[in-house]
Amino acid sequence: MKKTNLILTLLLISSGVIAQTTVEPAKQIIPEPNIGLSITELLVIALLFFAVVLLVVAVTLFNAFKVMLKEQKDPQPFIKYQKPEQVDYTEWLKLKKSTPNIWTKLLSLKPMEEEKNLEIPHAYDGIKELSNPVPAWFNVLFYGTIIFGAFYLYYYHIGGYGERQDDEYITEMTKADLDKKAFLAKSATKVDEGSIKIDAAQIVNGKGVFDANCIACHGDKGQGLVGPNLTDEFWLHGGSVVDVFKVVKYGVPEKGMVSWQKNLTSLQISEVTNYIMSLKGTNPVGAKAPQGEKYEEKLAIDTANAEIITKN
């Protein structure tokens, strides 16, 4: 009896533990904020930084040891600083060896002490004129332009190696025409509610798309089952080609109509829209009762388009 009570007690405890483990919801693991790098990457960055610091310290110590070794081999006696004697400015200019820099050479500038050599031997009211030469940069630019013009004339007009402006215009227009054709060919399969139009050539493919996806709700002839009748003149969300395209693309979730833009391409939506538009007025047997409002906007245009589709 004691064994039986003990077994029952153990079973009750185990069942309680199991129930507790099944009832308790799993704790959501919230990732800790980080900078997008793993621990290994952080360690590598830290090691690289440490290596750079160590290299800088090693170079600094090496230079310090070089100075100490040089001083030990050849010690220099301490020399007290002595202030030099003050020299007159004119004498200082004579002692100073000035070499012209690139800027001075390009502008053809002369030092002030050579001003006497540049004076033109005439004066007006005591005013003397200096004979300043043409700057070197101007001469380089002037003669370089002449040389460039000679090469340009030979390359484009005499030798005929390069395209002139009229030829470049023809080339650019040809290239633009090819780009336009490539763009139109690429965008021919991209259709939206702004570019959708009646196209009888899409009806055959549209019927295949309709049979594969729409029969369950609208019937094999568009007569309507769960969904509305697609063959009459009454529509719940507009009866134009744009309205039908938008309903197929975006759907009507509150009425049970799903969005097909993730399952069908824009070309397939255009094809099935054209097929639905071709069903208007077919009135199959057993069609569902009309729903919505009668579509009369642009009735003449829609009728003409329907006749063209019917004939084709």
mmCIF file of N, CA and C in Angstrom, residues 219-268:
data_model
loop_
_atom_site.group_PDB
_atom_site.id
_atom_site.type_symbol
_atom_site.label_atom_id
_atom_site.label_comp_id
_atom_site.label_asym_id
_atom_site.label_seq_id
_atom_site.Cartn_x
_atom_site.Cartn_y
_atom_site.Cartn_z
ATOM 1 N N GLY A 219 -16.023 31.490 -61.484
ATOM 2 C CA GLY A 219 -16.526 30.544 -62.467
ATOM 3 C C GLY A 219 -15.658 30.476 -63.702
ATOM 4 N N ASP A 220 -15.850 29.392 -64.459
ATOM 5 C CA ASP A 220 -15.002 29.198 -65.635
ATOM 6 C C ASP A 220 -15.318 30.151 -66.771
ATOM 7 N N LYS A 221 -16.500 30.768 -66.744
ATOM 8 C CA LYS A 221 -16.890 31.720 -67.790
ATOM 9 C C LYS A 221 -17.108 33.117 -67.235
ATOM 10 N N GLY A 222 -16.688 33.337 -66.000
ATOM 11 C CA GLY A 222 -16.867 34.643 -65.384
ATOM 12 C C GLY A 222 -18.269 34.895 -64.897
ATOM 13 N N GLN A 223 -19.112 33.820 -64.793
ATOM 14 C CA GLN A 223 -20.509 33.979 -64.418
ATOM 15 C C GLN A 223 -20.698 34.309 -62.944
ATOM 16 N N GLY A 224 -19.649 34.121 -62.136
ATOM 17 C CA GLY A 224 -19.740 34.452 -60.725
ATOM 18 C C GLY A 224 -20.150 33.281 -59.868
ATOM 19 N N LEU A 225 -19.402 32.991 -58.815
ATOM 20 C CA LEU A 225 -19.750 31.969 -57.823
ATOM 21 C C LEU A 225 -19.735 32.638 -56.450
ATOM 22 N N VAL A 226 -18.619 32.531 -55.757
ATOM 23 C CA VAL A 226 -18.467 33.303 -54.525
ATOM 24 C C VAL A 226 -18.274 34.780 -54.862
ATOM 25 N N GLY A 227 -17.503 35.036 -55.897
ATOM 26 C CA GLY A 227 -17.284 36.400 -56.355
ATOM 27 C C GLY A 227 -18.378 36.857 -57.286
ATOM 28 N N PRO A 228 -18.383 38.123 -57.643
ATOM 29 C CA PRO A 228 -19.449 38.675 -58.498
ATOM 30 C C PRO A 228 -19.347 38.219 -59.945
ATOM 31 N N ASN A 229 -20.427 38.451 -60.669
ATOM 32 C CA ASN A 229 -20.508 38.173 -62.093
ATOM 33 C C ASN A 229 -19.660 39.189 -62.847
ATOM 34 N N LEU A 230 -18.812 38.712 -63.753
ATOM 35 C CA LEU A 230 -17.903 39.589 -64.499
ATOM 36 C C LEU A 230 -18.360 39.819 -65.933
ATOM 37 N N THR A 231 -19.546 39.344 -66.286
ATOM 38 C CA THR A 231 -19.983 39.423 -67.688
ATOM 39 C C THR A 231 -21.049 40.476 -67.926
ATOM 40 N N ASP A 232 -21.613 41.060 -66.852
ATOM 41 C CA ASP A 232 -22.666 42.055 -67.049
ATOM 42 C C ASP A 232 -22.078 43.461 -66.959
ATOM 43 N N GLU A 233 -22.972 44.458 -66.891
ATOM 44 C CA GLU A 233 -22.545 45.846 -66.877
ATOM 45 C C GLU A 233 -22.504 46.428 -65.467
ATOM 46 N N PHE A 234 -22.698 45.591 -64.464
ATOM 47 C CA PHE A 234 -22.736 46.060 -63.085
ATOM 48 C C PHE A 234 -21.409 45.702 -62.395
ATOM 49 N N TRP A 235 -20.869 46.696 -61.700
ATOM 50 C CA TRP A 235 -19.570 46.517 -61.065
ATOM 51 C C TRP A 235 -19.597 47.091 -59.645
ATOM 52 N N LEU A 236 -18.880 46.428 -58.775
ATOM 53 C CA LEU A 236 -18.816 46.882 -57.384
ATOM 54 C C LEU A 236 -17.762 47.971 -57.169
ATOM 55 N N HIS A 237 -16.720 47.958 -57.974
ATOM 56 C CA HIS A 237 -15.612 48.891 -57.772
ATOM 57 C C HIS A 237 -15.198 49.573 -59.075
ATOM 58 N N GLY A 238 -16.146 49.785 -59.973
ATOM 59 C CA GLY A 238 -15.841 50.449 -61.230
ATOM 60 C C GLY A 238 -15.593 49.452 -62.342
ATOM 61 N N GLY A 239 -16.026 49.794 -63.558
ATOM 62 C CA GLY A 239 -15.929 48.858 -64.659
ATOM 63 C C GLY A 239 -14.946 49.231 -65.738
ATOM 64 N N SER A 240 -14.125 50.277 -65.513
ATOM 65 C CA SER A 240 -13.126 50.625 -66.521
ATOM 66 C C SER A 240 -11.947 49.670 -66.432
ATOM 67 N N VAL A 241 -11.105 49.685 -67.456
ATOM 68 C CA VAL A 241 -9.954 48.792 -67.474
ATOM 69 C C VAL A 241 -8.994 49.121 -66.326
ATOM 70 N N VAL A 242 -8.920 50.406 -65.971
ATOM 71 C CA VAL A 242 -8.054 50.805 -64.853
ATOM 72 C C VAL A 242 -8.623 50.282 -63.539
ATOM 73 N N ASP A 243 -9.956 50.384 -63.373
ATOM 74 C CA ASP A 243 -10.584 49.905 -62.137
ATOM 75 C C ASP A 243 -10.381 48.401 -61.966
ATOM 76 N N VAL A 244 -10.580 47.649 -63.038
ATOM 77 C CA VAL A 244 -10.428 46.195 -62.955
ATOM 78 C C VAL A 244 -8.980 45.829 -62.652
ATOM 79 N N PHE A 245 -8.046 46.526 -63.294
ATOM 80 C CA PHE A 245 -6.627 46.270 -63.048
ATOM 81 C C PHE A 245 -6.276 46.512 -61.585
ATOM 82 N N LYS A 246 -6.778 47.607 -60.996
ATOM 83 C CA LYS A 246 -6.479 47.934 -59.607
ATOM 84 C C LYS A 246 -7.081 46.917 -58.650
ATOM 85 N N VAL A 247 -8.297 46.423 -58.962
ATOM 86 C CA VAL A 247 -8.913 45.427 -58.084
ATOM 87 C C VAL A 247 -8.115 44.132 -58.105
ATOM 88 N N VAL A 248 -7.671 43.725 -59.293
ATOM 89 C CA VAL A 248 -6.883 42.494 -59.391
ATOM 90 C C VAL A 248 -5.534 42.682 -58.691
ATOM 91 N N LYS A 249 -4.918 43.845 -58.871
ATOM 92 C CA LYS A 249 -3.583 44.078 -58.329
ATOM 93 C C LYS A 249 -3.602 44.229 -56.808
ATOM 94 N N TYR A 250 -4.488 45.099 -56.311
ATOM 95 C CA TYR A 250 -4.480 45.417 -54.880
ATOM 96 C C TYR A 250 -5.507 44.618 -54.076
ATOM 97 N N GLY A 251 -6.510 44.064 -54.764
ATOM 98 C CA GLY A 251 -7.513 43.287 -54.058
ATOM 99 C C GLY A 251 -8.492 44.157 -53.278
ATOM 100 N N VAL A 252 -9.503 43.486 -52.697
ATOM 101 C CA VAL A 252 -10.481 44.137 -51.819
ATOM 102 C C VAL A 252 -10.594 43.252 -50.586
ATOM 103 N N PRO A 253 -9.719 43.402 -49.598
ATOM 104 C CA PRO A 253 -9.676 42.479 -48.457
ATOM 105 C C PRO A 253 -11.001 42.399 -47.694
ATOM 106 N N GLU A 254 -11.720 43.524 -47.563
ATOM 107 C CA GLU A 254 -12.973 43.487 -46.808
ATOM 108 C C GLU A 254 -14.062 42.682 -47.502
ATOM 109 N N LYS A 255 -13.916 42.477 -48.823
ATOM 110 C CA LYS A 255 -14.890 41.666 -49.567
ATOM 111 C C LYS A 255 -14.363 40.271 -49.877
ATOM 112 N N GLY A 256 -13.153 39.947 -49.412
ATOM 113 C CA GLY A 256 -12.587 38.621 -49.646
ATOM 114 C C GLY A 256 -11.748 38.513 -50.901
ATOM 115 N N MET A 257 -11.592 39.609 -51.635
ATOM 116 C CA MET A 257 -10.777 39.608 -52.853
ATOM 117 C C MET A 257 -9.316 39.844 -52.466
ATOM 118 N N VAL A 258 -8.449 38.868 -52.722
ATOM 119 C CA VAL A 258 -7.056 38.969 -52.320
ATOM 120 C C VAL A 258 -6.264 39.796 -53.327
ATOM 121 N N SER A 259 -5.126 40.306 -52.887
ATOM 122 C CA SER A 259 -4.224 41.034 -53.774
ATOM 123 C C SER A 259 -3.353 40.037 -54.526
ATOM 124 N N TRP A 260 -3.235 40.230 -55.849
ATOM 125 C CA TRP A 260 -2.480 39.299 -56.683
ATOM 126 C C TRP A 260 -1.134 39.867 -57.128
ATOM 127 N N GLN A 261 -0.751 41.026 -56.620
ATOM 128 C CA GLN A 261 0.486 41.637 -57.101
ATOM 129 C C GLN A 261 1.741 40.878 -56.658
ATOM 130 N N LYS A 262 1.610 40.042 -55.612
ATOM 131 C CA LYS A 262 2.763 39.252 -55.172
ATOM 132 C C LYS A 262 2.811 37.889 -55.844
ATOM 133 N N ASN A 263 1.698 37.454 -56.419
ATOM 134 C CA ASN A 263 1.649 36.141 -57.067
ATOM 135 C C ASN A 263 1.735 36.232 -58.589
ATOM 136 N N LEU A 264 1.329 37.348 -59.146
ATOM 137 C CA LEU A 264 1.333 37.527 -60.596
ATOM 138 C C LEU A 264 2.209 38.718 -60.958
ATOM 139 N N THR A 265 2.805 38.635 -62.132
ATOM 140 C CA THR A 265 3.569 39.776 -62.630
ATOM 141 C C THR A 265 2.610 40.838 -63.135
ATOM 142 N N SER A 266 3.132 42.044 -63.350
ATOM 143 C CA SER A 266 2.289 43.124 -63.854
ATOM 144 C C SER A 266 1.751 42.797 -65.242
ATOM 145 N N LEU A 267 2.528 42.073 -66.053
ATOM 146 C CA LEU A 267 2.055 41.674 -67.376
ATOM 147 C C LEU A 267 0.911 40.671 -67.264
ATOM 148 N N GLN A 268 1.014 39.724 -66.338
ATOM 149 C CA GLN A 268 -0.064 38.750 -66.152
ATOM 150 C C GLN A 268 -1.338 39.427 -65.642
#
